[in-house]
Amino acid sequence: MDKVGVRELKQNPRAVIERVEHGASVEITLQGRAVARMSPITHRRKWTPAADVARALELAGLGADQTGWLEEHRESREADPLVDPWESQ
């Protein structure tokens, strides 16, 4: 883990943040003692498409959708399609 003093962080914060952005974890020191740690944020999807969930259930051996939620989802999307509110009409 890289160590960066507070002075270096104040003088060139962008360089330190770019190192973190590229995967490095940085320990921030104040007068030689560690006071904080900066590490990259891992990005995860917030939503999983319904088709991916159905496929994962099949792969897990849980079988096909028995509740009908996937078909209900498809029907609702066809009946009420998404509209971009910023698109000029």
JSON list of C-alpha atoms in Angstrom, two decimals:
[
{"chain": "A", "resi": 1, "resn": "MET", "atom": "CA", "xyz": [0.00, 0.00, 0.00]},
{"chain": "A", "resi": 2, "resn": "ASP", "atom": "CA", "xyz": [1.30, 3.43, -0.93]},
{"chain": "A", "resi": 3, "resn": "LYS", "atom": "CA", "xyz": [1.82, 6.02, 1.78]},
{"chain": "A", "resi": 4, "resn": "VAL", "atom": "CA", "xyz": [1.18, 9.71, 1.17]},
{"chain": "A", "resi": 5, "resn": "GLY", "atom": "CA", "xyz": [1.79, 12.51, 3.60]},
{"chain": "A", "resi": 6, "resn": "VAL", "atom": "CA", "xyz": [-0.79, 15.21, 4.16]},
{"chain": "A", "resi": 7, "resn": "ARG", "atom": "CA", "xyz": [1.57, 17.79, 2.64]},
{"chain": "A", "resi": 8, "resn": "GLU", "atom": "CA", "xyz": [1.87, 15.82, -0.61]},
{"chain": "A", "resi": 9, "resn": "LEU", "atom": "CA", "xyz": [-1.89, 15.29, -0.67]},
{"chain": "A", "resi": 10, "resn": "LYS", "atom": "CA", "xyz": [-2.48, 19.04, -0.27]},
{"chain": "A", "resi": 11, "resn": "GLN", "atom": "CA", "xyz": [0.10, 19.96, -2.92]},
{"chain": "A", "resi": 12, "resn": "ASN", "atom": "CA", "xyz": [-1.04, 17.46, -5.56]},
{"chain": "A", "resi": 13, "resn": "PRO", "atom": "CA", "xyz": [-4.43, 15.91, -4.72]},
{"chain": "A", "resi": 14, "resn": "ARG", "atom": "CA", "xyz": [-5.25, 15.06, -8.33]},
{"chain": "A", "resi": 15, "resn": "ALA", "atom": "CA", "xyz": [-2.22, 12.78, -8.73]},
{"chain": "A", "resi": 16, "resn": "VAL", "atom": "CA", "xyz": [-3.08, 10.88, -5.54]},
{"chain": "A", "resi": 17, "resn": "ILE", "atom": "CA", "xyz": [-6.74, 10.52, -6.54]},
{"chain": "A", "resi": 18, "resn": "GLU", "atom": "CA", "xyz": [-5.77, 9.29, -10.00]},
{"chain": "A", "resi": 19, "resn": "ARG", "atom": "CA", "xyz": [-3.59, 6.58, -8.40]},
{"chain": "A", "resi": 20, "resn": "VAL", "atom": "CA", "xyz": [-6.59, 5.49, -6.35]},
{"chain": "A", "resi": 21, "resn": "GLU", "atom": "CA", "xyz": [-8.83, 5.62, -9.42]},
{"chain": "A", "resi": 22, "resn": "HIS", "atom": "CA", "xyz": [-6.45, 3.18, -11.13]},
{"chain": "A", "resi": 23, "resn": "GLY", "atom": "CA", "xyz": [-6.76, 0.69, -8.29]},
{"chain": "A", "resi": 24, "resn": "ALA", "atom": "CA", "xyz": [-4.14, 1.68, -5.70]},
{"chain": "A", "resi": 25, "resn": "SER", "atom": "CA", "xyz": [-4.99, 1.98, -2.03]},
{"chain": "A", "resi": 26, "resn": "VAL", "atom": "CA", "xyz": [-3.27, 4.91, -0.36]},
{"chain": "A", "resi": 27, "resn": "GLU", "atom": "CA", "xyz": [-2.55, 5.40, 3.32]},
{"chain": "A", "resi": 28, "resn": "ILE", "atom": "CA", "xyz": [-2.60, 9.06, 4.40]},
{"chain": "A", "resi": 29, "resn": "THR", "atom": "CA", "xyz": [-0.03, 9.94, 7.05]},
{"chain": "A", "resi": 30, "resn": "LEU", "atom": "CA", "xyz": [0.25, 12.91, 9.38]},
{"chain": "A", "resi": 31, "resn": "GLN", "atom": "CA", "xyz": [3.66, 13.43, 10.91]},
{"chain": "A", "resi": 32, "resn": "GLY", "atom": "CA", "xyz": [4.61, 9.88, 9.98]},
{"chain": "A", "resi": 33, "resn": "ARG", "atom": "CA", "xyz": [1.61, 8.11, 11.51]},
{"chain": "A", "resi": 34, "resn": "ALA", "atom": "CA", "xyz": [-1.26, 6.65, 9.51]},
{"chain": "A", "resi": 35, "resn": "VAL", "atom": "CA", "xyz": [-4.52, 8.58, 9.94]},
{"chain": "A", "resi": 36, "resn": "ALA", "atom": "CA", "xyz": [-6.67, 7.54, 6.98]},
{"chain": "A", "resi": 37, "resn": "ARG", "atom": "CA", "xyz": [-6.90, 5.17, 4.05]},
{"chain": "A", "resi": 38, "resn": "MET", "atom": "CA", "xyz": [-8.16, 5.98, 0.56]},
{"chain": "A", "resi": 39, "resn": "SER", "atom": "CA", "xyz": [-9.20, 3.10, -1.66]},
{"chain": "A", "resi": 40, "resn": "PRO", "atom": "CA", "xyz": [-11.06, 2.74, -4.97]},
{"chain": "A", "resi": 41, "resn": "ILE", "atom": "CA", "xyz": [-14.82, 2.26, -5.06]},
{"chain": "A", "resi": 42, "resn": "THR", "atom": "CA", "xyz": [-15.92, -0.88, -6.82]},
{"chain": "A", "resi": 43, "resn": "HIS", "atom": "CA", "xyz": [-18.75, -0.34, -9.24]},
{"chain": "A", "resi": 44, "resn": "ARG", "atom": "CA", "xyz": [-21.72, -2.67, -9.15]},
{"chain": "A", "resi": 45, "resn": "ARG", "atom": "CA", "xyz": [-24.89, -2.66, -11.16]},
{"chain": "A", "resi": 46, "resn": "LYS", "atom": "CA", "xyz": [-27.89, -1.48, -9.19]},
{"chain": "A", "resi": 47, "resn": "TRP", "atom": "CA", "xyz": [-30.36, -3.30, -11.40]},
{"chain": "A", "resi": 48, "resn": "THR", "atom": "CA", "xyz": [-30.22, -6.72, -12.95]},
{"chain": "A", "resi": 49, "resn": "PRO", "atom": "CA", "xyz": [-32.24, -7.24, -16.12]},
{"chain": "A", "resi": 50, "resn": "ALA", "atom": "CA", "xyz": [-35.16, -9.65, -15.69]},
{"chain": "A", "resi": 51, "resn": "ALA", "atom": "CA", "xyz": [-33.81, -11.93, -18.42]},
{"chain": "A", "resi": 52, "resn": "ASP", "atom": "CA", "xyz": [-30.52, -12.26, -16.51]},
{"chain": "A", "resi": 53, "resn": "VAL", "atom": "CA", "xyz": [-32.40, -13.19, -13.33]},
{"chain": "A", "resi": 54, "resn": "ALA", "atom": "CA", "xyz": [-34.43, -15.83, -15.18]},
{"chain": "A", "resi": 55, "resn": "ARG", "atom": "CA", "xyz": [-31.26, -17.28, -16.71]},
{"chain": "A", "resi": 56, "resn": "ALA", "atom": "CA", "xyz": [-29.52, -17.37, -13.29]},
{"chain": "A", "resi": 57, "resn": "LEU", "atom": "CA", "xyz": [-32.50, -19.21, -11.79]},
{"chain": "A", "resi": 58, "resn": "GLU", "atom": "CA", "xyz": [-32.34, -21.79, -14.56]},
{"chain": "A", "resi": 59, "resn": "LEU", "atom": "CA", "xyz": [-28.59, -22.24, -14.12]},
{"chain": "A", "resi": 60, "resn": "ALA", "atom": "CA", "xyz": [-29.08, -22.66, -10.37]},
{"chain": "A", "resi": 61, "resn": "GLY", "atom": "CA", "xyz": [-31.44, -25.53, -11.07]},
{"chain": "A", "resi": 62, "resn": "LEU", "atom": "CA", "xyz": [-34.47, -23.70, -9.74]},
{"chain": "A", "resi": 63, "resn": "GLY", "atom": "CA", "xyz": [-36.27, -24.19, -13.01]},
{"chain": "A", "resi": 64, "resn": "ALA", "atom": "CA", "xyz": [-38.18, -21.80, -15.15]},
{"chain": "A", "resi": 65, "resn": "ASP", "atom": "CA", "xyz": [-40.34, -19.00, -13.81]},
{"chain": "A", "resi": 66, "resn": "GLN", "atom": "CA", "xyz": [-43.40, -20.63, -12.24]},
{"chain": "A", "resi": 67, "resn": "THR", "atom": "CA", "xyz": [-44.99, -17.43, -11.00]},
{"chain": "A", "resi": 68, "resn": "GLY", "atom": "CA", "xyz": [-45.37, -15.71, -14.35]},
{"chain": "A", "resi": 69, "resn": "TRP", "atom": "CA", "xyz": [-43.53, -12.57, -13.25]},
{"chain": "A", "resi": 70, "resn": "LEU", "atom": "CA", "xyz": [-41.32, -12.47, -16.34]},
{"chain": "A", "resi": 71, "resn": "GLU", "atom": "CA", "xyz": [-44.27, -12.68, -18.72]},
{"chain": "A", "resi": 72, "resn": "GLU", "atom": "CA", "xyz": [-46.14, -10.08, -16.66]},
{"chain": "A", "resi": 73, "resn": "HIS", "atom": "CA", "xyz": [-43.09, -7.82, -16.91]},
{"chain": "A", "resi": 74, "resn": "ARG", "atom": "CA", "xyz": [-42.96, -8.21, -20.71]},
{"chain": "A", "resi": 75, "resn": "GLU", "atom": "CA", "xyz": [-46.66, -7.45, -21.05]},
{"chain": "A", "resi": 76, "resn": "SER", "atom": "CA", "xyz": [-46.42, -4.33, -18.90]},
{"chain": "A", "resi": 77, "resn": "ARG", "atom": "CA", "xyz": [-43.48, -3.03, -20.94]},
{"chain": "A", "resi": 78, "resn": "GLU", "atom": "CA", "xyz": [-45.42, -3.55, -24.18]},
{"chain": "A", "resi": 79, "resn": "ALA", "atom": "CA", "xyz": [-48.59, -1.94, -22.82]},
{"chain": "A", "resi": 80, "resn": "ASP", "atom": "CA", "xyz": [-46.77, 1.06, -21.33]},
{"chain": "A", "resi": 81, "resn": "PRO", "atom": "CA", "xyz": [-43.43, 1.60, -23.09]},
{"chain": "A", "resi": 82, "resn": "LEU", "atom": "CA", "xyz": [-40.79, 3.81, -21.53]},
{"chain": "A", "resi": 83, "resn": "VAL", "atom": "CA", "xyz": [-40.76, 7.34, -22.90]},
{"chain": "A", "resi": 84, "resn": "ASP", "atom": "CA", "xyz": [-37.84, 9.73, -22.72]},
{"chain": "A", "resi": 85, "resn": "PRO", "atom": "CA", "xyz": [-39.26, 12.91, -21.15]},
{"chain": "A", "resi": 86, "resn": "TRP", "atom": "CA", "xyz": [-36.43, 14.99, -22.65]},
{"chain": "A", "resi": 87, "resn": "GLU", "atom": "CA", "xyz": [-37.07, 13.84, -26.19]},
{"chain": "A", "resi": 88, "resn": "SER", "atom": "CA", "xyz": [-38.74, 16.59, -28.21]},
{"chain": "A", "resi": 89, "resn": "GLN", "atom": "CA", "xyz": [-42.13, 15.63, -29.51]}
]
